[in-house]
């Protein structure tokens, strides 16, 4: 007979069977979940999101809701197509696929004013680049953080004299409440358009029939309002939480610097030691240059401000017209006769060096014209020094794609013959490379003269082959044989698979570009030394080698003649990295007006995908049916469980039989 407690064996068996079946179904669901997701969604893997940046007073950029934003896709190829999105379309919100030529302030203001009908934006690259030009930056780059202010050259403050980036529409400095993604791959763009044509096109003006093709964008940003707010929240979290959730990070990287004559980095130069500085700038309110000046003023850098004899800066020099290279100087500091005399000496040296290079014509500018945006401005804020900025433009920028995705190799007329291999392109000397090599020749000869050289100046000649390799590596394809050979093995992945390096300063540093710049500089100015790998990585144990004077790099080297293995070697150079984070964050002055305060918001998930969605009515019906099935199954399960002793009767055990 049945046992008194715990239910019958059959009941226990039925419950165990139900649990087993439930477990198996759950396990199958877990195993098949990814497969089902792949059948429903098409991920977009080659995209670039617009993220949120913050400064002392504002937030700019884009973000999505915490669960991502979803909308029906509508392709906008001309401005008239916006009417469907903004007013006529019956299935808002819409995810707009915008042709690159329409990504303008005028169009974006229309979309920004209809956020109830706009879920997000996917922008395709315009090919060819917009003929009229496109710059999402402002017309007065780095305004408020340069040299000119109400107390110094007020007539030049806020670009009153020249709007340098005259095509700038300021879109990069707007705040959008919906996500914006750039579609970098033409094939993925075509997949989206095909999905739109198959499902979303209206017939004879009528509403399209469900299911419709939709897109979902995830780019939820954690930081809000300003750098002051997000840094304060992060600071509180770091102080009181075991697992702090940081919401933003300062934009930062490393400055790359080198000396032709090695100096001891553990100390500083004597006041009588003089150097000639050659520099080029970063882009967010002079983060790099302001930090270097800050360190120089406080004795945290081997070179002090008083050691700088003269300062030469290269800005945009690839788009020269009529062979002209313009020399910009500061008119305010030259009111000091001593500074004016030094500047005159600097300009004369450049002109004399250019006289021997017929393809470069050095031009002076009116003494009443201010400096263009440049690192020299930050140095002049701290000390009157002799300085010049070399550019291809006399007034406004010649670059019509300043700080945009179209500021590429094609923009400076770098092109290659068809049917060439990547390695052949690497060594193909372009006309742009020849022109830039001529500029480098003039600069090299002038620097030689400024440093005290007198003989053999005219024999100094920049190598166009080296210049063309640099252009190809930084602007076309970073993963090439030369860059591979000059990097450490563990940095090879930084070159990516195809395409150029990213030039955004970012928050995780050093960035890929920074490392490559350092190693390229070391390769071109350093020396190969006969050290083993162990000695190169720890030269302190090697006689006549000094870590305070040099940087030692064990690089991959070229492939051997069989192409089977590399021939590594040790490079000794003075190319070093020094931290480039705004002094505002070291000082805790998050609302500073003296230093850059740019931060980047953190996020957890950045992705994009497309899929088909059903109508709202069908979704409600499906939900109702599903809920009904759930209720019915619960009722049935309860009833079966309550009557289990009746429904599941165990067979009696046979009695003992005696014969």
XYZ file of C-alpha atoms in Angstrom:
659
model
C 0.000 0.000 0.000
C 1.011 3.652 -0.421
C 3.248 5.418 2.061
C 1.612 7.854 4.405
C 3.687 10.971 3.769
C 5.329 12.714 0.795
C 2.836 11.618 -1.887
C 2.756 8.485 -3.926
C 5.740 7.244 -5.863
C 3.809 7.879 -9.075
C 3.033 11.462 -7.956
C 6.644 12.048 -7.081
C 7.602 10.576 -10.402
C 5.159 12.802 -12.307
C 6.463 15.913 -10.547
C 10.012 14.868 -11.215
C 9.129 14.286 -14.857
C 7.530 17.747 -15.095
C 10.613 19.348 -13.539
C 12.872 17.387 -15.824
C 10.878 18.441 -18.887
C 10.859 22.060 -17.692
C 14.635 21.943 -17.164
C 15.184 20.416 -20.601
C 13.013 23.099 -22.246
C 14.880 25.831 -20.351
C 18.226 24.339 -21.312
C 17.162 24.092 -24.933
C 16.000 27.704 -24.805
C 19.350 28.831 -23.430
C 21.259 26.855 -26.022
C 19.095 28.064 -28.883
C 18.691 31.688 -27.743
C 21.666 33.007 -29.694
C 20.586 31.086 -32.773
C 17.091 32.591 -32.596
C 18.550 36.066 -32.117
C 20.728 35.651 -35.196
C 17.647 34.738 -37.216
C 15.717 37.787 -35.999
C 18.385 40.520 -35.978
C 20.997 41.651 -38.480
C 23.837 43.363 -36.566
C 25.570 46.406 -38.044
C 29.209 45.915 -37.171
C 30.935 48.729 -39.029
C 29.507 51.849 -37.472
C 30.847 54.854 -35.574
C 28.565 56.258 -32.854
C 28.159 59.854 -31.842
C 28.993 59.899 -28.123
C 28.545 62.530 -25.439
C 31.301 64.977 -24.531
C 31.128 67.520 -21.729
C 32.997 70.656 -20.715
C 32.731 73.098 -17.827
C 29.311 74.351 -18.866
C 27.715 72.119 -21.506
C 27.126 68.654 -22.855
C 27.371 67.910 -26.564
C 26.887 64.847 -28.728
C 24.195 62.176 -28.695
C 22.696 59.388 -26.610
C 19.919 56.807 -26.583
C 17.548 55.620 -23.902
C 18.909 53.005 -21.513
C 17.301 50.149 -23.477
C 18.159 51.569 -26.889
C 15.914 53.436 -29.309
C 13.881 51.690 -32.019
C 12.125 53.121 -35.049
C 10.809 52.247 -38.477
C 13.473 52.896 -41.105
C 12.885 55.664 -43.627
C 15.496 56.511 -46.243
C 15.982 60.231 -46.849
C 17.838 60.848 -50.118
C 16.570 64.386 -50.728
C 15.217 67.068 -48.466
C 11.617 66.518 -49.645
C 11.724 63.001 -48.151
C 11.752 64.538 -44.683
C 8.030 65.330 -44.911
C 7.134 61.656 -44.442
C 9.261 61.476 -41.324
C 8.206 64.796 -39.828
C 4.480 64.861 -40.618
C 2.966 62.341 -43.049
C 4.284 58.961 -41.933
C 1.678 56.903 -39.968
C 4.159 54.760 -37.979
C 6.392 57.018 -35.895
C 8.926 57.128 -34.403
C 11.206 56.803 -37.407
C 14.841 55.813 -37.682
C 16.167 58.031 -40.471
C 18.785 56.724 -42.890
C 20.227 60.026 -44.095
C 22.401 60.501 -47.160
C 25.710 62.067 -46.172
C 25.214 65.157 -48.329
C 22.075 66.005 -46.298
C 23.854 65.923 -42.940
C 23.718 69.693 -42.557
C 22.690 72.121 -39.837
C 19.484 72.991 -41.705
C 18.321 69.365 -41.882
C 19.489 68.498 -38.372
C 17.589 71.429 -36.867
C 14.403 70.117 -38.473
C 14.994 66.647 -37.022
C 15.996 68.039 -33.642
C 12.718 69.934 -33.474
C 10.629 66.775 -33.991
C 12.004 64.417 -31.364
C 8.575 62.819 -30.799
C 8.728 61.428 -34.342
C 12.497 60.746 -34.527
C 13.989 57.686 -32.835
C 17.490 58.148 -34.203
C 19.679 58.738 -37.200
C 21.991 56.605 -39.314
C 24.173 58.609 -41.702
C 25.799 57.092 -44.777
C 29.087 58.438 -46.100
C 28.758 60.719 -49.092
C 30.736 59.516 -52.101
C 32.351 61.580 -53.411
C 32.837 64.044 -50.546
C 30.391 66.984 -50.503
C 31.589 69.363 -53.183
C 30.699 72.455 -51.158
C 32.746 71.228 -48.205
C 31.666 70.086 -44.761
C 33.046 70.895 -41.331
C 31.095 70.054 -38.146
C 33.542 72.116 -36.090
C 33.037 75.759 -35.131
C 34.218 78.727 -37.171
C 36.573 79.831 -34.387
C 38.367 76.652 -33.201
C 39.542 76.550 -29.566
C 37.908 79.906 -28.892
C 38.583 81.202 -25.390
C 41.602 78.972 -24.707
C 44.130 80.579 -27.041
C 46.182 83.731 -26.793
C 43.702 86.470 -27.579
C 41.246 87.745 -24.977
C 39.724 90.948 -23.699
C 43.022 91.678 -21.929
C 45.432 90.585 -24.702
C 44.755 91.629 -28.275
C 41.031 92.208 -27.723
C 40.608 93.192 -31.369
C 41.520 89.595 -32.277
C 39.549 87.795 -29.542
C 36.832 85.345 -30.612
C 38.118 85.448 -34.214
C 36.741 88.958 -34.736
C 39.311 89.555 -37.446
C 39.169 86.178 -39.266
C 36.713 83.300 -38.976
C 39.404 80.721 -39.699
C 37.121 77.745 -40.309
C 34.561 79.679 -42.309
C 32.684 76.514 -43.392
C 32.206 75.307 -39.815
C 28.542 74.765 -38.935
C 29.128 73.735 -35.317
C 27.151 70.463 -35.559
C 29.802 68.634 -33.533
C 29.087 71.006 -30.636
C 25.301 70.478 -30.571
C 23.442 68.262 -28.095
C 21.032 65.729 -29.612
C 18.537 63.732 -27.557
C 18.552 60.790 -29.973
C 21.342 58.440 -31.132
C 23.307 59.142 -34.310
C 25.494 56.494 -35.965
C 27.769 56.785 -38.974
C 27.544 53.849 -41.389
C 31.128 53.197 -42.463
C 30.526 50.199 -44.711
C 28.708 50.621 -48.019
C 27.581 46.978 -48.025
C 25.785 47.384 -44.694
C 24.167 50.568 -45.973
C 22.873 48.656 -48.992
C 21.470 45.903 -46.739
C 19.478 48.514 -44.813
C 18.206 50.140 -47.999
C 17.153 46.772 -49.414
C 15.256 45.968 -46.229
C 13.567 49.365 -46.518
C 12.616 48.780 -50.168
C 11.261 45.309 -49.425
C 9.067 46.272 -46.481
C 8.686 50.021 -45.939
C 7.951 51.605 -49.292
C 4.404 52.909 -49.528
C 2.305 51.952 -52.539
C 0.418 54.783 -54.251
C 0.767 56.993 -51.205
C -0.877 54.472 -48.874
C 0.659 53.342 -45.615
C 3.072 50.386 -45.931
C 1.876 47.002 -44.685
C 3.365 45.308 -41.656
C 5.833 43.795 -40.910
C 8.107 46.793 -41.349
C 11.890 47.050 -41.343
C 13.159 48.748 -38.179
C 16.479 49.732 -36.653
C 17.582 49.760 -33.036
C 20.488 51.895 -31.802
C 22.122 51.517 -28.389
C 24.290 54.381 -27.124
C 23.096 55.259 -23.629
C 25.452 57.744 -21.966
C 25.993 57.836 -18.206
C 27.191 61.434 -17.816
C 24.908 64.466 -18.021
C 24.941 68.274 -17.875
C 28.645 69.183 -17.604
C 32.132 68.096 -16.607
C 31.603 69.704 -13.202
C 28.551 67.501 -12.568
C 29.954 64.228 -13.879
C 33.362 64.587 -12.203
C 31.693 65.424 -8.891
C 29.506 62.315 -9.152
C 32.499 60.184 -10.040
C 34.468 61.639 -7.128
C 31.662 60.888 -4.660
C 31.410 57.334 -5.986
C 35.170 56.834 -5.657
C 35.134 58.139 -2.095
C 32.215 56.218 -0.619
C 31.691 53.146 -2.810
C 33.638 49.891 -2.821
C 32.791 49.441 -6.492
C 32.550 53.008 -7.790
C 30.719 53.659 -11.042
C 32.670 56.335 -12.862
C 30.446 58.247 -15.282
C 33.001 60.239 -17.303
C 36.737 60.463 -18.014
C 38.959 63.383 -19.066
C 39.983 63.487 -22.717
C 43.677 62.715 -22.602
C 46.581 61.156 -24.401
C 50.360 61.567 -24.511
C 52.557 64.190 -26.142
C 55.319 62.729 -28.293
C 58.598 64.632 -27.958
C 62.194 64.132 -29.002
C 65.543 65.939 -28.866
C 68.226 65.659 -31.542
C 70.798 66.048 -28.782
C 69.989 63.719 -25.858
C 69.322 65.358 -22.497
C 68.990 63.847 -19.039
C 65.252 63.484 -18.403
C 65.777 63.136 -14.647
C 66.783 66.813 -14.455
C 66.277 70.092 -16.313
C 68.360 72.147 -18.726
C 70.483 75.023 -17.468
C 68.964 78.484 -18.099
C 71.663 79.299 -20.680
C 70.869 76.201 -22.766
C 68.685 77.081 -25.738
C 66.467 74.922 -27.946
C 64.461 75.417 -31.119
C 61.004 73.846 -30.829
C 59.242 72.322 -33.851
C 55.648 71.384 -33.034
C 52.245 70.456 -34.352
C 48.930 70.612 -32.444
C 45.968 68.387 -30.892
C 42.439 69.628 -31.227
C 40.408 70.004 -28.029
C 41.233 73.416 -26.538
C 44.999 72.831 -26.612
C 45.063 69.913 -24.164
C 48.571 68.793 -25.140
C 50.260 72.174 -25.416
C 48.641 73.605 -22.281
C 49.838 70.582 -20.288
C 53.388 70.890 -21.635
C 53.505 74.599 -20.755
C 52.087 73.759 -17.302
C 54.813 71.163 -16.710
C 57.544 73.496 -18.003
C 56.441 76.257 -15.629
C 56.602 73.897 -12.650
C 59.893 72.190 -13.449
C 58.231 68.881 -14.314
C 59.690 68.783 -17.822
C 63.395 68.727 -18.780
C 63.010 71.827 -20.975
C 61.880 75.075 -19.348
C 60.149 78.005 -21.036
C 63.293 80.143 -20.703
C 65.219 77.511 -22.694
C 63.080 78.112 -25.803
C 64.977 80.276 -28.280
C 62.390 80.038 -31.061
C 59.230 78.117 -31.888
C 58.214 76.846 -35.341
C 54.821 75.196 -35.767
C 53.471 73.286 -38.742
C 49.731 73.446 -39.262
C 47.841 72.782 -42.519
C 50.492 72.715 -45.261
C 49.226 70.175 -47.836
C 46.867 72.421 -49.830
C 49.192 75.172 -51.007
C 48.097 77.421 -53.850
C 50.683 78.853 -56.259
C 53.498 77.234 -54.228
C 52.958 79.686 -51.349
C 53.737 78.842 -47.722
C 52.530 81.509 -45.306
C 54.399 82.609 -42.163
C 52.045 83.704 -39.368
C 53.308 85.637 -36.334
C 51.731 87.351 -33.339
C 51.437 91.148 -33.769
C 50.886 91.852 -30.058
C 54.064 90.278 -28.660
C 56.098 92.009 -31.391
C 55.325 95.361 -29.844
C 58.280 94.358 -27.682
C 61.332 95.384 -29.770
C 63.425 92.462 -28.536
C 60.758 89.938 -29.560
C 60.283 91.687 -32.895
C 64.005 91.411 -33.592
C 63.991 87.696 -32.775
C 60.932 87.072 -34.951
C 62.591 88.924 -37.806
C 65.661 86.682 -37.468
C 63.391 83.617 -37.572
C 61.506 84.779 -40.676
C 64.744 85.654 -42.464
C 66.158 82.190 -41.785
C 63.055 80.589 -43.291
C 63.155 82.873 -46.336
C 66.827 82.159 -46.967
C 66.199 78.429 -46.702
C 63.280 78.666 -49.103
C 65.355 80.514 -51.695
C 67.045 77.251 -52.669
C 63.740 75.353 -53.117
C 61.875 76.817 -56.114
C 58.687 74.850 -55.396
C 58.157 76.605 -52.037
C 57.566 80.362 -51.886
C 57.662 81.799 -48.352
C 55.258 84.692 -47.784
C 54.986 87.169 -44.919
C 51.672 88.490 -43.679
C 50.490 91.886 -42.581
C 51.733 92.696 -39.083
C 48.163 93.444 -38.016
C 46.935 89.872 -38.610
C 46.636 87.504 -35.615
C 47.873 83.940 -35.287
C 45.629 81.126 -36.531
C 44.598 78.442 -33.995
C 47.927 76.914 -32.937
C 49.912 75.541 -29.995
C 52.144 78.616 -30.178
C 49.256 80.588 -28.692
C 49.466 78.603 -25.436
C 53.230 79.175 -25.182
C 52.825 82.912 -25.823
C 50.233 83.076 -23.030
C 53.031 82.076 -20.655
C 56.044 83.862 -22.141
C 57.013 86.186 -24.997
C 58.998 83.994 -27.379
C 60.000 84.194 -31.011
C 57.547 82.040 -32.939
C 56.042 81.393 -36.372
C 53.226 79.198 -37.652
C 53.566 77.800 -41.174
C 50.365 77.162 -43.152
C 49.061 76.783 -46.681
C 46.496 79.561 -46.106
C 46.941 83.290 -45.674
C 43.570 83.836 -44.010
C 40.742 81.259 -43.867
C 41.471 77.520 -44.033
C 41.901 75.948 -47.460
C 40.789 72.668 -45.901
C 37.047 72.459 -46.652
C 36.617 69.337 -44.486
C 38.252 70.467 -41.242
C 37.614 67.931 -38.444
C 35.191 65.875 -40.520
C 35.077 62.285 -41.760
C 35.902 63.609 -45.210
C 39.272 65.013 -44.112
C 41.049 62.049 -45.696
C 43.893 61.243 -48.053
C 41.697 62.161 -51.017
C 41.187 65.636 -49.545
C 44.900 66.395 -49.938
C 45.029 64.758 -53.381
C 46.781 61.554 -52.339
C 45.872 58.960 -54.960
C 47.398 55.815 -56.411
C 47.318 54.091 -59.812
C 44.796 51.304 -60.145
C 45.728 47.616 -60.116
C 48.571 48.141 -57.623
C 49.073 45.989 -54.552
C 49.058 47.615 -51.086
C 52.835 47.217 -50.894
C 53.246 48.960 -54.238
C 51.009 51.794 -53.028
C 53.174 52.087 -49.890
C 56.246 52.897 -51.992
C 54.528 54.907 -54.723
C 55.721 58.531 -54.438
C 52.686 60.785 -54.910
C 52.754 64.412 -56.004
C 51.551 65.412 -52.541
C 54.488 63.566 -50.968
C 56.903 65.430 -53.238
C 55.330 68.785 -52.331
C 55.437 68.045 -48.596
C 59.027 66.835 -48.876
C 59.922 70.234 -50.357
C 58.296 71.954 -47.366
C 60.248 69.629 -45.043
C 63.463 70.517 -46.888
C 62.900 74.236 -46.303
C 62.091 73.628 -42.643
C 65.093 71.335 -42.130
C 67.506 73.852 -43.622
C 66.062 76.694 -41.545
C 66.284 74.674 -38.319
C 69.872 73.764 -39.115
C 70.692 77.462 -39.494
C 68.776 78.461 -36.347
C 70.650 75.813 -34.378
C 73.968 77.383 -35.407
C 74.818 75.347 -38.481
C 76.696 77.140 -41.257
C 78.179 74.587 -43.648
C 76.426 72.144 -45.979
C 73.002 73.653 -45.378
C 72.019 73.340 -49.019
C 72.761 69.601 -48.997
C 69.891 68.968 -46.557
C 67.102 67.299 -48.523
C 63.937 65.578 -47.267
C 63.246 62.136 -48.746
C 59.943 61.994 -50.710
C 59.925 58.201 -50.339
C 59.821 58.492 -46.539
C 57.107 61.156 -46.744
C 54.959 59.009 -49.049
C 55.274 56.065 -46.646
C 54.161 58.249 -43.753
C 51.169 59.529 -45.717
C 50.151 56.019 -46.744
C 50.537 54.632 -43.224
C 48.656 57.375 -41.378
C 45.989 58.213 -43.960
C 45.414 55.099 -46.083
C 46.493 51.773 -44.556
C 48.241 51.543 -41.200
C 48.744 47.782 -41.355
C 51.620 47.804 -43.838
C 55.044 46.179 -43.886
C 56.921 49.316 -42.799
C 54.770 50.124 -39.776
C 54.822 46.437 -38.814
C 58.615 46.422 -38.868
C 59.094 49.501 -36.652
C 56.676 48.502 -33.850
C 56.997 46.171 -30.893
C 55.354 42.815 -31.443
C 52.719 43.438 -28.762
C 51.667 46.669 -30.519
C 51.042 45.106 -33.921
C 47.313 44.762 -33.239
C 47.154 48.559 -32.901
C 47.501 48.813 -36.671
C 44.097 47.211 -37.236
C 43.215 45.165 -40.296
C 42.652 47.716 -43.024
C 42.275 51.433 -43.320
C 43.877 54.378 -41.516
C 44.396 54.895 -37.809
C 41.869 56.685 -35.616
C 42.975 60.227 -34.813
C 40.497 60.955 -32.004
C 42.238 61.783 -28.725
C 39.909 59.460 -26.691
C 40.288 58.647 -22.975
C 42.244 55.370 -23.066
C 45.792 56.315 -23.847
C 48.271 56.174 -25.431
C 46.083 55.826 -28.503
C 47.097 53.753 -31.506
C 48.193 56.835 -33.443
C 50.330 58.110 -30.561
C 52.296 54.869 -30.348
C 52.859 54.791 -34.107
C 54.027 58.432 -34.117
C 56.515 57.679 -31.345
C 57.907 54.586 -33.046
C 58.054 56.246 -36.469
C 59.929 59.188 -34.946
C 62.301 56.790 -33.198
C 62.891 54.911 -36.437
C 63.669 58.107 -38.373
C 65.794 59.905 -35.752
C 67.194 57.059 -33.641
C 69.963 54.518 -34.082
C 70.068 50.740 -34.261
C 72.274 49.420 -31.430
C 73.783 45.972 -31.002
C 71.852 44.805 -27.959
C 70.018 41.586 -27.204
C 66.319 41.642 -26.412
C 67.014 41.380 -22.678
C 69.589 44.176 -22.817
C 67.282 46.401 -24.868
C 64.459 45.961 -22.370
C 66.801 46.642 -19.409
C 69.768 48.723 -20.614
C 70.746 49.733 -17.075
C 72.989 46.663 -16.902
C 74.818 47.521 -20.129
C 77.945 49.745 -19.996
C 77.691 53.099 -21.822
C 73.885 52.875 -22.114
C 71.705 55.309 -20.164
C 67.940 55.098 -19.693
C 67.843 58.758 -18.605
C 69.316 59.865 -21.928
C 67.601 57.455 -24.302
C 64.505 55.373 -24.876
C 65.152 51.757 -25.950
C 62.693 49.858 -28.172
C 62.841 46.213 -29.240
C 60.986 46.240 -32.549
C 59.773 43.451 -34.835
C 62.015 44.311 -37.763
C 61.465 43.296 -41.410
C 60.745 39.798 -42.671
C 63.700 37.685 -43.722
C 64.377 36.861 -47.368
C 62.114 33.805 -47.170
C 59.283 35.802 -45.612
C 58.984 33.236 -42.813
C 60.207 35.103 -39.735
C 61.142 38.591 -38.630
C 64.557 40.021 -37.874
C 64.066 42.065 -34.680
C 66.510 44.688 -33.450
C 66.942 47.371 -30.773
C 66.411 51.083 -31.515
C 67.897 53.752 -29.269
C 66.329 57.183 -29.598
C 65.167 60.233 -27.690
C 61.516 59.821 -28.769
C 59.465 59.748 -25.585
C 55.907 60.067 -24.324
C 54.732 62.513 -21.686
C 51.236 62.643 -20.218
C 48.845 65.059 -21.934
C 45.835 65.528 -19.683
C 44.481 68.982 -18.990
C 45.914 70.619 -15.827
C 42.311 71.355 -14.818
C 41.921 67.740 -13.671
C 45.185 67.668 -11.752
C 44.171 70.884 -9.999
C 40.586 69.696 -9.441
C 39.305 72.804 -11.250
C 36.568 71.117 -13.288
C 34.933 74.448 -14.123
C 38.187 76.070 -15.275
C 38.199 78.766 -17.940
C 42.000 78.681 -18.130
C 42.414 75.033 -19.168
C 40.453 72.544 -21.242
C 37.775 70.679 -19.283
C 36.622 68.185 -21.922
C 35.450 64.797 -20.700
C 33.824 61.836 -22.421
C 30.830 60.048 -20.973
C 31.093 56.364 -20.180
C 28.661 53.797 -21.553
C 27.995 50.076 -21.305
C 26.658 49.142 -24.716
C 27.236 50.570 -28.192
C 25.622 48.626 -31.028
C 23.182 48.800 -33.913
C 20.915 46.240 -35.597
C 17.950 45.934 -37.949
C 14.958 43.581 -37.836
C 11.286 43.297 -38.782
C 8.586 44.538 -36.423
C 4.889 43.687 -36.363
C 2.037 46.157 -36.024
C 1.037 47.388 -32.591
C -2.279 45.559 -32.892
C -0.563 42.234 -33.616
C 1.850 42.800 -30.765
C -1.091 43.407 -28.398
C -2.913 40.315 -29.664
C 0.240 38.230 -29.265
C 0.700 39.574 -25.757
C -2.919 38.858 -24.845
C -2.791 35.325 -26.254
C 0.485 34.675 -24.496
C -0.909 35.953 -21.229
C -4.029 33.820 -21.693
C -1.938 30.706 -22.327
C 0.104 31.483 -19.230
C -3.018 31.835 -17.064
C -4.524 28.629 -18.481
C -1.322 26.687 -17.907
C -1.122 27.941 -14.324
C -4.743 26.923 -13.668
C -4.236 23.493 -15.236
C -0.986 22.982 -13.324
C -2.727 23.924 -10.066
C -5.597 21.554 -10.711
C -3.298 18.679 -11.624
C -1.201 19.312 -8.557
C -4.291 19.451 -6.295
C -5.697 16.156 -7.658
C -2.416 14.399 -8.114
C -3.310 11.682 -5.527
C -6.407 10.854 -7.565
C -4.943 11.227 -11.041
C -1.748 9.375 -10.347
C -2.550 6.139 -8.377
C 0.370 3.923 -7.645
C -0.138 0.185 -8.265
C -0.408 -1.909 -5.097
C 2.606 -3.848 -4.062
C 1.985 -7.575 -4.524
C 1.437 -9.441 -1.253
C 3.673 -12.253 -0.109
C 2.590 -15.607 -1.481
C 3.239 -18.896 0.304
C 3.019 -22.266 -1.177
